[in-house]
Amino acid sequence: MYEPIRTKSVHTLAADPSDFPHRSREEELDIQLAGHLSALLAVTDELRQLSPSMELDEAAEALATQVARLRGGHPPVRSAVAAAIHEPHIAGLHQRAHALAGRALVVAASRADTAAAILAAQRMEAHTLVAA
């Protein structure tokens, strides 16, 4: 037999709307997009440590700006730790960055955030060229 439900459903409407937290779809997408861009920034920072370039520096700054905008002006936490240098690791980082940029692009498109979508598409293209 089935066990009876002992707690109230979170899907039922509460008598008082302030009984549980609510976020709009836009707020949820902002949080998700900021998370994807932050993860992409972390991979970009690691790539900058392993193979410094002006293009990666500019990309990291653009990503940090977008994350801060999405988080209400709070700058993202940056990492300065890098692993040992070897080619498979760098290629794997480029593949991971490409995947993260793709996820960010999907969320930015559904959110209709043109600036973030353009940045994510540029990062996808850059990591496709390097990883190939």
Coordinates of N, CA, C and O in Angstrom, one line a residue:
M1 N 0.8 -1.2 0.0 CA 0.0 0.0 0.0 C 0.9 1.2 0.0 O 2.1 1.2 0.3
Y2 N 0.3 2.4 -0.3 CA 1.0 3.6 -0.3 C 1.0 4.3 1.1 O 0.1 4.2 1.8
E3 N 2.1 4.9 1.3 CA 2.3 5.7 2.6 C 1.5 7.0 2.4 O 1.6 7.7 1.4
P4 N 0.7 7.4 3.4 CA 0.0 8.7 3.3 C 0.9 9.8 3.3 O 2.0 9.8 4.0
I5 N 0.6 10.9 2.6 CA 1.4 12.1 2.6 C 1.2 12.8 3.9 O 0.1 13.1 4.4
R6 N 2.3 13.1 4.6 CA 2.3 13.7 5.9 C 2.6 15.2 5.9 O 2.4 15.8 7.0
T7 N 3.1 15.7 4.9 CA 3.4 17.1 4.8 C 2.6 17.8 3.8 O 2.1 17.2 2.8
K8 N 2.4 19.1 3.9 CA 1.7 19.9 2.9 C 2.5 20.0 1.6 O 3.7 20.1 1.6
S9 N 1.8 20.0 0.5 CA 2.4 20.1 -0.8 C 3.0 21.5 -0.9 O 2.4 22.5 -0.5
V10 N 4.1 21.6 -1.5 CA 4.7 22.9 -1.8 C 4.0 23.5 -3.1 O 4.2 24.7 -3.4
H11 N 3.2 22.7 -3.8 CA 2.6 23.2 -5.0 C 1.2 23.9 -4.7 O 0.6 24.4 -5.6
T12 N 0.7 23.7 -3.5 CA -0.6 24.3 -3.2 C -0.4 25.8 -2.9 O 0.6 26.2 -2.4
L13 N -1.4 26.6 -3.2 CA -1.3 28.0 -2.9 C -1.5 28.2 -1.4 O -2.4 27.7 -0.8
A14 N -0.6 29.0 -0.8 CA -0.7 29.3 0.6 C -1.7 30.5 0.8 O -2.0 31.2 -0.2
A15 N -2.3 30.5 1.9 CA -3.2 31.6 2.2 C -2.5 33.0 2.1 O -3.1 33.9 1.6
D16 N -1.3 33.0 2.6 CA -0.5 34.3 2.5 C 0.6 34.0 1.6 O 1.5 33.2 1.8
P17 N 0.7 34.8 0.5 CA 1.8 34.6 -0.5 C 3.2 34.8 0.1 O 4.2 34.3 -0.5
S18 N 3.3 35.4 1.2 CA 4.7 35.6 1.8 C 5.1 34.4 2.6 O 6.2 34.4 3.2
D19 N 4.3 33.3 2.6 CA 4.6 32.1 3.4 C 5.8 31.4 2.8 O 6.5 30.7 3.5
F20 N 6.1 31.5 1.5 CA 7.3 30.9 0.9 C 7.8 31.8 -0.1 O 7.1 32.6 -0.7
P21 N 9.1 31.7 -0.4 CA 9.8 32.6 -1.3 C 9.3 32.4 -2.8 O 9.1 31.3 -3.2
H22 N 9.3 33.5 -3.5 CA 8.9 33.4 -4.9 C 9.9 34.2 -5.7 O 10.4 35.2 -5.3
R23 N 10.3 33.6 -6.9 CA 11.1 34.3 -7.8 C 10.5 34.3 -9.2 O 9.9 33.3 -9.5
S24 N 10.6 35.3 -9.9 CA 10.0 35.4 -11.2 C 10.9 34.5 -12.2 O 12.0 34.1 -11.8
R25 N 10.4 34.2 -13.3 CA 11.1 33.5 -14.3 C 12.4 34.2 -14.7 O 13.4 33.6 -14.9
E26 N 12.3 35.5 -14.8 CA 13.5 36.3 -15.2 C 14.5 36.3 -14.1 O 15.7 36.2 -14.4
E27 N 14.1 36.3 -12.8 CA 15.1 36.2 -11.8 C 15.8 34.8 -11.8 O 17.0 34.7 -11.6
E28 N 15.0 33.8 -12.0 CA 15.6 32.4 -12.1 C 16.6 32.3 -13.3 O 17.6 31.7 -13.1
L29 N 16.2 32.9 -14.4 CA 17.1 32.9 -15.6 C 18.3 33.7 -15.3 O 19.4 33.3 -15.7
D30 N 18.2 34.8 -14.6 CA 19.4 35.6 -14.2 C 20.3 34.8 -13.4 O 21.6 34.8 -13.6
I31 N 19.8 34.1 -12.4 CA 20.6 33.3 -11.5 C 21.3 32.2 -12.3 O 22.5 31.9 -12.2
Q32 N 20.6 31.5 -13.2 CA 21.1 30.4 -14.0 C 22.2 30.9 -14.9 O 23.3 30.4 -15.1
L33 N 21.9 32.1 -15.6 CA 22.9 32.6 -16.6 C 24.2 33.1 -15.8 O 25.3 32.8 -16.3
A34 N 24.0 33.7 -14.7 CA 25.2 34.2 -13.9 C 26.0 32.9 -13.5 O 27.2 33.0 -13.5
G35 N 25.4 31.8 -13.2 CA 26.1 30.6 -12.8 C 26.9 30.1 -13.9 O 28.1 29.7 -13.8
H36 N 26.3 30.0 -15.1 CA 27.0 29.5 -16.3 C 28.1 30.4 -16.7 O 29.3 29.9 -17.0
L37 N 27.9 31.7 -16.6 CA 29.0 32.6 -17.0 C 30.1 32.6 -15.9 O 31.3 32.8 -16.3
S38 N 29.7 32.4 -14.7 CA 30.8 32.3 -13.6 C 31.6 31.1 -13.8 O 32.8 31.1 -13.6
A39 N 31.0 30.0 -14.2 CA 31.8 28.7 -14.4 C 32.7 28.9 -15.6 O 33.8 28.5 -15.6
L40 N 32.2 29.6 -16.7 CA 33.0 29.9 -17.9 C 34.1 30.8 -17.5 O 35.3 30.6 -18.0
L41 N 33.9 31.8 -16.6 CA 35.0 32.7 -16.1 C 36.0 31.9 -15.4 O 37.2 32.1 -15.6
A42 N 35.6 30.9 -14.6 CA 36.6 30.1 -13.8 C 37.5 29.3 -14.8 O 38.7 29.3 -14.6
V43 N 36.9 28.7 -15.8 CA 37.7 28.0 -16.8 C 38.6 28.9 -17.6 O 39.7 28.6 -17.9
T44 N 38.1 30.1 -17.9 CA 38.8 31.1 -18.7 C 40.0 31.6 -17.8 O 41.1 31.7 -18.3
D45 N 39.8 31.8 -16.5 CA 40.9 32.2 -15.6 C 42.0 31.1 -15.6 O 43.2 31.4 -15.6
E46 N 41.5 29.8 -15.6 CA 42.5 28.7 -15.5 C 43.3 28.7 -16.9 O 44.5 28.5 -16.9
L47 N 42.6 28.9 -18.0 CA 43.3 28.9 -19.3 C 44.3 30.1 -19.3 O 45.4 29.9 -19.9
R48 N 43.9 31.2 -18.7 CA 44.8 32.4 -18.7 C 46.1 32.0 -18.0 O 47.2 32.5 -18.3
Q49 N 46.0 31.3 -16.9 CA 47.1 30.9 -16.1 C 48.0 29.9 -16.9 O 49.2 30.0 -16.8
L50 N 47.4 29.0 -17.6 CA 48.2 28.0 -18.4 C 48.8 28.5 -19.7 O 49.8 28.1 -20.1
S51 N 48.0 29.4 -20.4 CA 48.5 29.9 -21.6 C 48.0 31.3 -21.8 O 47.0 31.6 -22.4
P52 N 48.7 32.3 -21.2 CA 48.3 33.7 -21.2 C 48.2 34.2 -22.6 O 49.0 34.0 -23.5
S53 N 47.1 35.0 -22.8 CA 46.9 35.8 -24.0 C 46.0 37.0 -23.7 O 45.2 37.0 -22.8
M54 N 46.2 38.0 -24.6 CA 45.4 39.2 -24.4 C 44.0 38.9 -24.7 O 43.1 39.5 -24.0
E55 N 43.7 38.0 -25.6 CA 42.3 37.7 -26.0 C 41.6 37.0 -24.8 O 40.4 37.3 -24.5
L56 N 42.3 36.1 -24.0 CA 41.7 35.5 -22.9 C 41.5 36.6 -21.7 O 40.5 36.5 -21.0
D57 N 42.4 37.5 -21.6 CA 42.3 38.6 -20.6 C 41.0 39.4 -20.9 O 40.3 39.7 -20.0
E58 N 40.9 39.8 -22.2 CA 39.7 40.6 -22.5 C 38.4 39.8 -22.3 O 37.4 40.3 -21.8
A59 N 38.4 38.5 -22.7 CA 37.2 37.7 -22.5 C 36.9 37.5 -21.0 O 35.7 37.6 -20.6
A60 N 37.9 37.4 -20.1 CA 37.7 37.3 -18.7 C 37.1 38.5 -18.1 O 36.1 38.5 -17.3
E61 N 37.5 39.7 -18.6 CA 37.0 40.9 -18.1 C 35.5 41.1 -18.6 O 34.7 41.6 -17.8
A62 N 35.2 40.7 -19.8 CA 33.9 40.8 -20.3 C 32.9 39.9 -19.6 O 31.8 40.3 -19.2
L63 N 33.4 38.7 -19.3 CA 32.6 37.7 -18.5 C 32.4 38.3 -17.1 O 31.3 38.2 -16.6
A64 N 33.4 38.8 -16.4 CA 33.3 39.3 -15.1 C 32.3 40.5 -15.1 O 31.4 40.6 -14.1
T65 N 32.3 41.3 -16.1 CA 31.3 42.4 -16.2 C 29.9 41.9 -16.3 O 29.0 42.4 -15.6
Q66 N 29.7 40.9 -17.1 CA 28.3 40.4 -17.3 C 27.8 39.7 -16.0 O 26.7 39.9 -15.6
V67 N 28.7 39.0 -15.3 CA 28.3 38.3 -14.1 C 28.0 39.3 -13.0 O 26.9 39.2 -12.3
A68 N 28.8 40.4 -12.9 CA 28.5 41.5 -12.0 C 27.1 42.1 -12.3 O 26.3 42.4 -11.4
R69 N 26.9 42.3 -13.5 CA 25.6 42.9 -13.9 C 24.4 42.1 -13.5 O 23.4 42.5 -13.0
L70 N 24.5 40.8 -13.8 CA 23.5 39.8 -13.5 C 23.3 39.6 -12.0 O 22.2 39.3 -11.5
R71 N 24.3 39.9 -11.2 CA 24.3 39.7 -9.7 C 24.1 41.0 -9.0 O 24.4 41.1 -7.8
G72 N 23.6 42.0 -9.7 CA 23.3 43.3 -9.0 C 24.5 44.1 -8.6 O 24.5 44.8 -7.6
G73 N 25.6 43.9 -9.4 CA 26.8 44.7 -9.1 C 27.8 44.0 -8.3 O 28.9 44.5 -8.1
H74 N 27.5 42.8 -7.8 CA 28.5 42.0 -7.0 C 29.5 41.4 -7.9 O 29.1 40.5 -8.7
P75 N 30.7 41.7 -7.8 CA 31.7 41.1 -8.7 C 31.9 39.6 -8.4 O 31.7 39.1 -7.2
P76 N 32.2 38.8 -9.4 CA 32.4 37.4 -9.2 C 33.7 37.1 -8.4 O 34.7 37.8 -8.5
V77 N 33.7 35.9 -7.8 CA 35.0 35.4 -7.1 C 35.9 34.9 -8.2 O 35.4 34.2 -9.1
R78 N 37.1 35.3 -8.2 CA 38.1 34.9 -9.2 C 39.1 33.9 -8.6 O 39.5 34.1 -7.4
S79 N 39.5 32.9 -9.4 CA 40.5 32.0 -8.9 C 41.9 32.3 -9.5 O 42.0 32.6 -10.7
A80 N 42.9 32.1 -8.7 CA 44.3 32.3 -9.2 C 45.1 31.0 -9.3 O 46.2 31.0 -9.5
V81 N 44.4 29.8 -9.0 CA 45.1 28.5 -8.9 C 45.0 27.8 -10.2 O 43.9 27.8 -10.9
A82 N 46.1 27.3 -10.7 CA 46.1 26.6 -12.0 C 46.7 25.2 -11.8 O 47.6 25.0 -10.9
A83 N 46.3 24.3 -12.6 CA 46.9 22.9 -12.5 C 48.2 22.9 -13.4 O 48.6 23.8 -14.0
A84 N 48.8 21.7 -13.4 CA 50.0 21.5 -14.2 C 49.7 21.7 -15.7 O 48.6 21.3 -16.1
I85 N 50.7 22.2 -16.4 CA 50.5 22.4 -17.8 C 50.8 21.1 -18.6 O 51.9 20.6 -18.5
H86 N 49.8 20.7 -19.4 CA 50.0 19.7 -20.4 C 48.9 19.8 -21.4 O 47.8 20.2 -21.1
E87 N 49.2 19.5 -22.7 CA 48.2 19.7 -23.8 C 46.8 19.1 -23.6 O 45.8 19.7 -23.8
P88 N 46.7 17.8 -23.1 CA 45.4 17.2 -23.0 C 44.5 18.0 -22.0 O 43.3 18.2 -22.2
H89 N 45.2 18.6 -21.0 CA 44.5 19.4 -20.0 C 43.9 20.6 -20.6 O 42.8 21.0 -20.4
I90 N 44.8 21.3 -21.4 CA 44.4 22.5 -22.0 C 43.2 22.3 -23.0 O 42.3 23.0 -23.1
A91 N 43.4 21.2 -23.8 CA 42.3 20.9 -24.7 C 41.0 20.6 -24.0 O 39.9 21.0 -24.4
G92 N 41.1 19.9 -22.9 CA 39.9 19.6 -22.1 C 39.3 20.8 -21.5 O 38.0 21.0 -21.5
L93 N 40.1 21.8 -21.1 CA 39.6 23.1 -20.6 C 38.8 23.8 -21.7 O 37.8 24.4 -21.5
H94 N 39.4 23.8 -22.9 CA 38.7 24.4 -24.1 C 37.4 23.8 -24.4 O 36.4 24.4 -24.7
Q95 N 37.3 22.4 -24.3 CA 36.1 21.7 -24.5 C 35.1 22.1 -23.4 O 33.9 22.3 -23.7
R96 N 35.5 22.1 -22.2 CA 34.6 22.5 -21.1 C 34.1 23.9 -21.3 O 32.9 24.2 -21.1
A97 N 35.0 24.8 -21.6 CA 34.6 26.2 -21.9 C 33.6 26.3 -23.0 O 32.6 27.1 -22.9
H98 N 33.8 25.5 -24.0 CA 32.9 25.5 -25.2 C 31.5 25.1 -24.7 O 30.4 25.7 -25.0
A99 N 31.4 24.0 -23.9 CA 30.1 23.5 -23.4 C 29.5 24.5 -22.5 O 28.2 24.8 -22.6
L100 N 30.2 25.2 -21.6 CA 29.7 26.2 -20.7 C 29.1 27.4 -21.5 O 28.1 27.9 -21.1
A101 N 29.9 27.8 -22.5 CA 29.4 28.9 -23.3 C 28.1 28.6 -24.0 O 27.2 29.4 -24.2
G102 N 28.0 27.3 -24.5 CA 26.8 26.9 -25.1 C 25.6 26.9 -24.2 O 24.5 27.4 -24.5
R103 N 25.8 26.5 -22.9 CA 24.7 26.5 -22.0 C 24.3 28.0 -21.7 O 23.1 28.3 -21.6
A104 N 25.3 28.8 -21.5 CA 25.1 30.3 -21.3 C 24.3 30.9 -22.5 O 23.4 31.7 -22.3
L105 N 24.7 30.5 -23.7 CA 24.0 31.0 -24.9 C 22.5 30.6 -24.9 O 21.6 31.4 -25.2
V106 N 22.2 29.4 -24.5 CA 20.8 28.9 -24.5 C 20.0 29.7 -23.4 O 18.9 30.2 -23.7
V107 N 20.6 29.9 -22.3 CA 19.8 30.7 -21.2 C 19.7 32.1 -21.6 O 18.7 32.7 -21.4
A108 N 20.8 32.7 -22.2 CA 20.7 34.1 -22.6 C 19.7 34.3 -23.7 O 19.0 35.3 -23.7
A109 N 19.6 33.4 -24.6 CA 18.6 33.5 -25.7 C 17.2 33.4 -25.1 O 16.3 34.1 -25.5
S110 N 17.0 32.5 -24.1 CA 15.6 32.4 -23.6 C 15.3 33.6 -22.7 O 14.1 33.9 -22.5
R111 N 16.3 34.2 -22.2 CA 16.1 35.4 -21.4 C 16.1 36.7 -22.2 O 15.7 37.7 -21.7
A112 N 16.4 36.6 -23.5 CA 16.5 37.7 -24.4 C 17.5 38.7 -24.0 O 17.3 39.9 -24.1
D113 N 18.7 38.2 -23.5 CA 19.8 39.1 -23.1 C 20.8 39.1 -24.2 O 21.6 38.2 -24.3
T114 N 20.7 40.1 -25.1 CA 21.5 40.2 -26.3 C 23.0 40.2 -25.9 O 23.8 39.5 -26.6
A115 N 23.4 41.0 -25.0 CA 24.8 41.2 -24.6 C 25.4 39.9 -24.2 O 26.5 39.5 -24.6
A116 N 24.7 39.2 -23.3 CA 25.2 37.9 -22.8 C 25.2 36.9 -23.9 O 26.2 36.0 -24.0
A117 N 24.2 36.9 -24.8 CA 24.2 35.9 -25.9 C 25.3 36.1 -26.8 O 26.0 35.2 -27.3
I118 N 25.6 37.4 -27.2 CA 26.7 37.7 -28.1 C 28.0 37.2 -27.5 O 28.9 36.6 -28.1
L119 N 28.2 37.5 -26.2 CA 29.5 37.2 -25.5 C 29.6 35.6 -25.5 O 30.7 35.1 -25.8
A120 N 28.5 34.9 -25.2 CA 28.6 33.5 -25.1 C 28.9 32.9 -26.5 O 29.7 31.9 -26.6
A121 N 28.3 33.4 -27.5 CA 28.5 32.9 -28.9 C 30.0 33.2 -29.3 O 30.6 32.3 -29.9
Q122 N 30.5 34.3 -28.9 CA 32.0 34.6 -29.2 C 32.9 33.7 -28.5 O 33.9 33.2 -29.1
R123 N 32.6 33.4 -27.2 CA 33.4 32.4 -26.5 C 33.3 31.0 -27.1 O 34.3 30.3 -27.1
M124 N 32.1 30.6 -27.5 CA 31.9 29.3 -28.1 C 32.8 29.2 -29.4 O 33.5 28.2 -29.6
E125 N 32.8 30.3 -30.2 CA 33.6 30.3 -31.4 C 35.1 30.2 -31.1 O 35.8 29.5 -31.7
A126 N 35.5 31.0 -30.1 CA 36.9 31.0 -29.8 C 37.4 29.7 -29.3 O 38.5 29.2 -29.6
H127 N 36.6 29.0 -28.5 CA 37.0 27.7 -27.9 C 36.9 26.6 -28.9 O 37.6 25.6 -28.8
T128 N 36.0 26.8 -29.9 CA 35.9 25.8 -31.0 C 37.2 25.8 -31.9 O 37.7 24.8 -32.2
L129 N 37.6 27.0 -32.2 CA 38.8 27.2 -33.0 C 40.1 26.6 -32.3 O 40.9 26.0 -33.0
V130 N 40.2 26.8 -31.0 CA 41.4 26.4 -30.3 C 41.3 24.9 -30.1 O 42.3 24.2 -30.2
A131 N 40.2 24.4 -29.7 CA 40.1 22.9 -29.4 C 40.1 22.0 -30.6 O 40.5 20.9 -30.5
A132 N 39.8 22.6 -31.8 CA 39.8 21.8 -33.0 C 41.2 21.5 -33.5 O 42.2 21.8 -33.1

